[in-house]
Amino acid sequence: MLRLLDVPAPAKLNLFLHITGRRDDGYHLLQSVFMMVDWCDRLHFELRADGGIDREDIGLAPASGALPAEDLTVRAARALGEATGCPFGVRIGLEKHIPAEAGMGGGSSDAATTLLALNRLWGLGLTRRELAGIGLRLGADVPFFLGGRNAWVEGVGERITPLHLTPARFVVVKPPGGASTQRIFGAPELKRDSKTATIQGFAANVAGNQTDESDATGGGFQLAGALDIQRILAFGHNDLQPVAQAICPEVGHCIQWLEGHGLQARMTGSGTAVFAHLAQPQNLTPAPGGWLIRECANMDAHPLLDWCAD
């Protein structure tokens, strides 16, 4: 196998995002529900026998603000090669659809897809857990995408409990303005003391405390059945939203526009995209120029879930 073409990298939405503390090393502790949606970047991989690694943009939109040599996909390929001693290289083509600085995990998803694709293209045979160990060094969201399931996420992003969610549709609005993740997390006014929840408490709020027997037998906590999206949204909020809104007032404008259609809206991740659950089809009035608006559906699993063993 010399090439892998049209390999998807899905975006995610944070149904809520609580910042519960900050470690001595500066990393923030969070609790969130991460949900994949069918808004995907597309990547192409061509084997290089000479060990070289490079990336090119495909399509009209630039892949990211980073130079190709420093892009997360290139960093992921280098990290995988260094971790395994693999002599092969790769030419990566990146067709970007997920907007940058949106809080939708586009760069992290691209990195995760790169690790999964090269694990196959290079014939490495690493497990999902082994890939996640490499991915965490690239970004806190990378292990989630490698896990392959919607999830309750905590710690710095490395503690992941898979969840099943009810099928749902959403409208996502991304204004032209952006805000860097580093600037938002570094803001003095950021709330960092949201009350720490337990996944048992989360279950009691959104699923009537329905768990399987593995919780009682020490086999690990799992939630039984699919969780209702609206109840999860009611469980929490996004601690990053006030800071992002102060940096980029367009976040507030997008929220007001969606609320004007009778929808409950909030920012995802570190923004600046906002989203609303569509309980029924909506006829949205024309939005201000420059806003990117897209309807999407959640995904039960990553498209590459079966590409490697757990």
Coordinates of C-alpha atoms in Angstrom, one line a residue:
M1 CA 0.0 0.0 0.0
L2 CA 1.7 3.2 -1.2
R3 CA -1.1 5.7 -0.8
L4 CA -4.1 6.5 1.4
L5 CA -6.5 9.0 -0.1
D6 CA -9.5 11.0 1.2
V7 CA -8.9 10.1 4.8
P8 CA -11.3 12.0 7.1
A9 CA -10.5 14.0 10.2
P10 CA -13.8 15.0 11.9
A11 CA -14.4 18.2 14.0
K12 CA -15.7 18.1 17.5
L13 CA -18.0 20.3 19.6
N14 CA -17.7 20.7 23.4
L15 CA -21.2 20.3 24.8
F16 CA -19.9 22.1 27.9
L17 CA -16.4 22.9 29.1
H18 CA -15.5 23.5 32.8
I19 CA -12.1 24.6 34.0
T20 CA -11.6 23.1 37.5
G21 CA -8.1 24.1 38.3
R22 CA -4.5 24.7 37.1
R23 CA -1.5 22.5 37.6
D24 CA 1.9 23.8 38.8
D25 CA 3.2 23.3 35.2
G26 CA 0.6 25.7 33.9
Y27 CA -1.7 23.1 32.3
H28 CA -5.4 23.6 33.0
L29 CA -7.6 20.9 34.4
L30 CA -10.9 20.5 32.6
Q31 CA -14.1 18.5 32.4
S32 CA -16.1 18.3 29.2
V33 CA -18.1 16.2 26.9
F34 CA -16.5 16.0 23.5
M35 CA -18.7 15.1 20.5
M36 CA -17.6 14.4 17.0
V37 CA -19.5 15.9 14.1
D38 CA -19.6 15.2 10.4
W39 CA -17.6 18.3 9.4
C40 CA -14.3 16.9 8.2
D41 CA -10.9 17.8 6.9
R42 CA -9.6 15.4 4.2
L43 CA -6.0 14.1 4.1
H44 CA -4.0 12.3 1.6
F45 CA -0.9 10.3 2.3
E46 CA 1.8 9.0 -0.1
L47 CA 4.6 6.8 1.1
R48 CA 8.1 8.1 0.7
A49 CA 11.0 5.6 0.9
D50 CA 13.6 8.3 1.6
G51 CA 12.4 9.2 5.1
G52 CA 11.3 12.7 4.1
I53 CA 8.2 14.3 5.5
D54 CA 6.4 17.2 3.9
R55 CA 2.9 18.6 3.6
E56 CA 1.1 20.6 0.9
D57 CA -2.3 22.4 0.9
I58 CA -5.0 21.1 -1.3
G59 CA -7.9 23.4 -2.3
L60 CA -8.3 27.1 -1.9
A61 CA -8.1 27.5 1.9
P62 CA -4.7 27.4 3.5
A63 CA -4.4 24.5 5.9
S64 CA -3.5 26.5 8.9
G65 CA -1.6 29.5 10.1
A66 CA 1.5 27.5 10.7
L67 CA 4.2 26.9 8.1
P68 CA 3.9 23.5 6.5
A69 CA 7.1 22.3 8.2
E70 CA 5.6 23.1 11.6
D71 CA 2.0 22.0 10.9
L72 CA 0.5 19.5 13.4
T73 CA 0.3 16.8 10.7
V74 CA 4.0 17.1 10.1
R75 CA 4.8 17.1 13.8
A76 CA 2.7 14.0 14.2
A77 CA 4.5 12.2 11.5
R78 CA 7.9 13.1 12.9
A79 CA 6.8 12.1 16.4
L80 CA 5.6 8.7 15.2
G81 CA 8.8 8.1 13.2
E82 CA 11.0 9.0 16.1
A83 CA 9.0 6.9 18.6
T84 CA 9.2 3.8 16.3
G85 CA 12.4 4.2 14.4
C86 CA 10.5 3.9 11.2
P87 CA 12.7 4.6 8.1
F88 CA 9.8 5.6 5.9
G89 CA 8.6 9.1 5.2
V90 CA 5.4 10.6 3.8
R91 CA 4.0 13.3 1.6
I92 CA 0.8 14.7 3.2
G93 CA -1.9 16.6 1.3
L94 CA -4.3 18.5 3.5
E95 CA -7.7 19.6 2.3
K96 CA -8.9 22.0 5.0
H97 CA -12.6 22.5 5.7
I98 CA -12.7 22.9 9.5
P99 CA -12.0 26.6 10.3
A100 CA -9.0 27.6 12.3
E101 CA -9.3 29.2 15.8
A102 CA -12.9 27.8 16.0
G103 CA -12.6 25.5 19.1
M104 CA -13.5 22.6 16.9
G105 CA -10.2 20.6 17.2
G106 CA -9.3 20.8 13.6
G107 CA -5.5 20.7 14.0
S108 CA -5.7 18.0 16.7
S109 CA -8.0 15.9 14.6
D110 CA -5.7 16.2 11.6
A111 CA -2.8 15.0 13.9
A112 CA -4.8 12.1 15.1
T113 CA -5.8 11.0 11.6
T114 CA -2.1 11.3 10.6
L115 CA -1.1 9.0 13.4
L116 CA -3.8 6.5 12.5
A117 CA -3.0 6.6 8.7
L118 CA 0.7 6.3 9.1
N119 CA 0.4 3.5 11.5
R120 CA -1.3 1.7 8.7
L121 CA 0.8 3.1 5.8
W122 CA 4.1 2.3 7.5
G123 CA 2.9 -1.1 8.8
L124 CA 3.7 -0.3 12.4
G125 CA 0.9 -2.2 14.2
L126 CA 0.7 0.2 17.2
T127 CA -2.4 0.0 19.4
R128 CA -4.7 3.0 19.9
R129 CA -3.3 3.4 23.4
E130 CA 0.2 3.5 22.1
L131 CA -0.7 6.1 19.6
A132 CA -2.5 8.2 22.3
G133 CA 0.7 8.3 24.3
I134 CA 2.4 10.0 21.3
G135 CA -0.6 12.1 20.5
L136 CA -0.8 13.7 24.0
R137 CA 2.6 15.3 23.5
L138 CA 1.2 17.0 20.3
G139 CA -2.0 18.4 21.9
A140 CA -4.5 17.8 24.7
D141 CA -7.4 17.0 22.2
V142 CA -5.4 14.4 20.1
P143 CA -6.1 11.4 22.4
F144 CA -9.8 12.1 22.2
F145 CA -9.8 11.7 18.4
L146 CA -7.6 8.7 18.7
G147 CA -10.1 7.1 21.2
G148 CA -12.7 7.1 18.4
R149 CA -15.8 7.6 20.6
N150 CA -17.7 10.6 21.9
A151 CA -16.5 11.0 25.5
W152 CA -16.5 12.5 28.9
V153 CA -13.0 14.1 29.1
E154 CA -11.1 15.3 32.1
G155 CA -7.7 16.0 33.5
V156 CA -5.7 17.8 30.8
G157 CA -7.6 15.8 28.2
E158 CA -6.0 12.4 28.7
R159 CA -8.7 10.9 30.9
I160 CA -11.4 9.7 28.5
T161 CA -14.6 7.8 29.2
P162 CA -16.6 6.8 26.0
L163 CA -20.2 7.9 25.8
H164 CA -23.1 7.1 23.5
L165 CA -25.2 10.1 22.5
T166 CA -28.6 10.4 20.9
P167 CA -28.4 11.3 17.2
A168 CA -28.8 15.1 16.8
R169 CA -28.3 18.0 14.4
F170 CA -26.6 21.3 15.1
V171 CA -26.0 24.6 13.4
V172 CA -22.5 26.0 13.8
V173 CA -21.6 29.6 13.2
K174 CA -18.0 30.8 12.9
P175 CA -17.4 34.6 12.6
P176 CA -14.3 35.9 10.8
G177 CA -12.5 36.9 14.0
G178 CA -10.5 34.4 16.0
A179 CA -8.8 34.2 19.4
S180 CA -5.7 32.1 20.1
T181 CA -6.1 29.3 22.7
Q182 CA -3.0 30.5 24.5
R183 CA -4.4 34.0 24.9
I184 CA -7.7 32.7 26.3
F185 CA -6.1 30.3 28.7
G186 CA -3.6 32.9 29.8
A187 CA -6.2 35.6 30.6
P188 CA -6.1 36.6 34.3
E189 CA -9.9 36.9 34.3
L190 CA -10.5 33.3 33.2
K191 CA -12.6 31.4 35.7
R192 CA -10.5 28.4 36.8
D193 CA -12.5 27.2 39.8
S194 CA -15.6 25.5 38.5
K195 CA -16.8 22.8 40.9
T196 CA -15.3 19.4 40.0
A197 CA -17.9 16.9 39.1
T198 CA -17.7 13.1 39.2
I199 CA -18.8 11.1 36.2
Q200 CA -21.3 9.5 38.7
G201 CA -22.7 12.9 39.4
F202 CA -22.9 13.6 35.7
A203 CA -24.7 10.3 35.2
A204 CA -27.2 11.2 37.9
N205 CA -28.0 14.5 36.1
V206 CA -28.2 13.4 32.5
A207 CA -29.0 9.7 32.6
G208 CA -30.8 9.0 35.8
N209 CA -27.7 7.3 37.2
Q210 CA -28.0 4.5 34.8
T211 CA -24.7 2.6 34.8
D212 CA -23.7 -0.9 34.0
E213 CA -22.5 -3.5 36.5
S214 CA -18.8 -2.9 35.8
D215 CA -18.9 0.2 38.0
A216 CA -19.7 -2.0 41.0
T217 CA -17.3 -4.7 40.2
G218 CA -14.3 -2.5 39.6
G219 CA -14.2 -3.0 35.9
G220 CA -14.4 0.7 35.1
F221 CA -17.3 3.1 35.0
Q222 CA -19.6 3.0 32.0
L223 CA -22.9 4.7 31.2
A224 CA -25.7 2.6 29.9
G225 CA -27.7 3.7 26.9
A226 CA -27.5 6.8 24.8
L227 CA -27.5 10.2 26.6
D228 CA -29.8 13.0 25.6
I229 CA -28.0 16.0 24.1
Q230 CA -30.3 18.6 25.6
R231 CA -29.8 17.3 29.1
I232 CA -26.0 17.4 28.7
L233 CA -26.2 20.9 27.4
A234 CA -28.3 21.8 30.5
F235 CA -25.6 20.2 32.8
G236 CA -22.9 22.8 32.2
H237 CA -21.5 25.9 30.4
N238 CA -18.3 27.0 28.8
D239 CA -15.9 28.8 31.2
L240 CA -13.8 30.1 28.2
Q241 CA -16.7 31.9 26.6
P242 CA -16.6 35.2 28.6
V243 CA -12.9 35.6 27.9
A244 CA -13.2 34.8 24.2
Q245 CA -16.2 37.1 23.9
A246 CA -14.2 40.0 25.4
I247 CA -11.4 39.3 22.9
C248 CA -13.7 38.7 19.9
P249 CA -17.1 40.4 20.4
E250 CA -18.3 38.6 17.3
V251 CA -18.8 35.6 19.5
G252 CA -21.5 37.4 21.3
H253 CA -23.1 38.6 18.1
C254 CA -23.3 35.0 16.8
I255 CA -24.9 33.9 20.0
Q256 CA -27.4 36.7 19.9
W257 CA -28.2 35.9 16.2
L258 CA -28.9 32.2 17.1
E259 CA -30.9 33.2 20.2
G260 CA -33.0 35.5 17.9
H261 CA -34.1 32.3 16.2
G262 CA -35.2 30.8 19.5
L263 CA -32.1 28.6 19.8
Q264 CA -29.9 28.1 22.9
A265 CA -26.3 28.8 21.8
R266 CA -22.9 28.6 23.3
M267 CA -19.3 28.6 22.2
T268 CA -17.4 25.4 21.6
G269 CA -13.9 24.8 23.0
S270 CA -11.7 27.9 23.1
G271 CA -13.8 29.4 20.2
T272 CA -14.7 31.4 18.3
A273 CA -17.3 29.1 16.7
V274 CA -20.7 28.9 18.5
F275 CA -23.3 26.2 18.0
A276 CA -26.9 25.4 18.8
H277 CA -28.8 22.1 19.0
L278 CA -31.5 21.8 16.3
A279 CA -34.4 20.0 17.9
Q280 CA -36.3 20.6 14.6
P281 CA -35.5 22.1 11.2
Q282 CA -34.9 25.8 11.2
N283 CA -35.2 28.4 8.5
L284 CA -32.4 30.8 9.5
T285 CA -32.5 34.4 8.3
P286 CA -29.5 35.7 6.3
A287 CA -26.5 36.2 8.6
P288 CA -24.0 39.1 8.5
G289 CA -21.4 38.8 5.7
G290 CA -18.3 36.8 6.4
W291 CA -19.9 34.4 8.9
L292 CA -19.4 30.7 8.1
I293 CA -22.6 28.8 8.8
R294 CA -23.0 25.0 8.6
E295 CA -25.5 22.4 9.7
C296 CA -24.0 19.1 10.8
A297 CA -24.8 15.9 12.7
N298 CA -23.1 14.2 15.5
M299 CA -21.2 10.9 14.8
D300 CA -21.4 7.8 16.9
A301 CA -17.8 6.9 16.2
H302 CA -14.7 8.1 14.4
P303 CA -14.7 7.0 10.7
L304 CA -11.3 5.3 11.4
L305 CA -12.3 3.5 14.5
D306 CA -11.4 0.0 13.1
W307 CA -8.0 1.1 11.8
C308 CA -6.1 -0.2 14.8
A309 CA -6.6 -2.3 17.9
D310 CA -7.3 -0.7 21.3

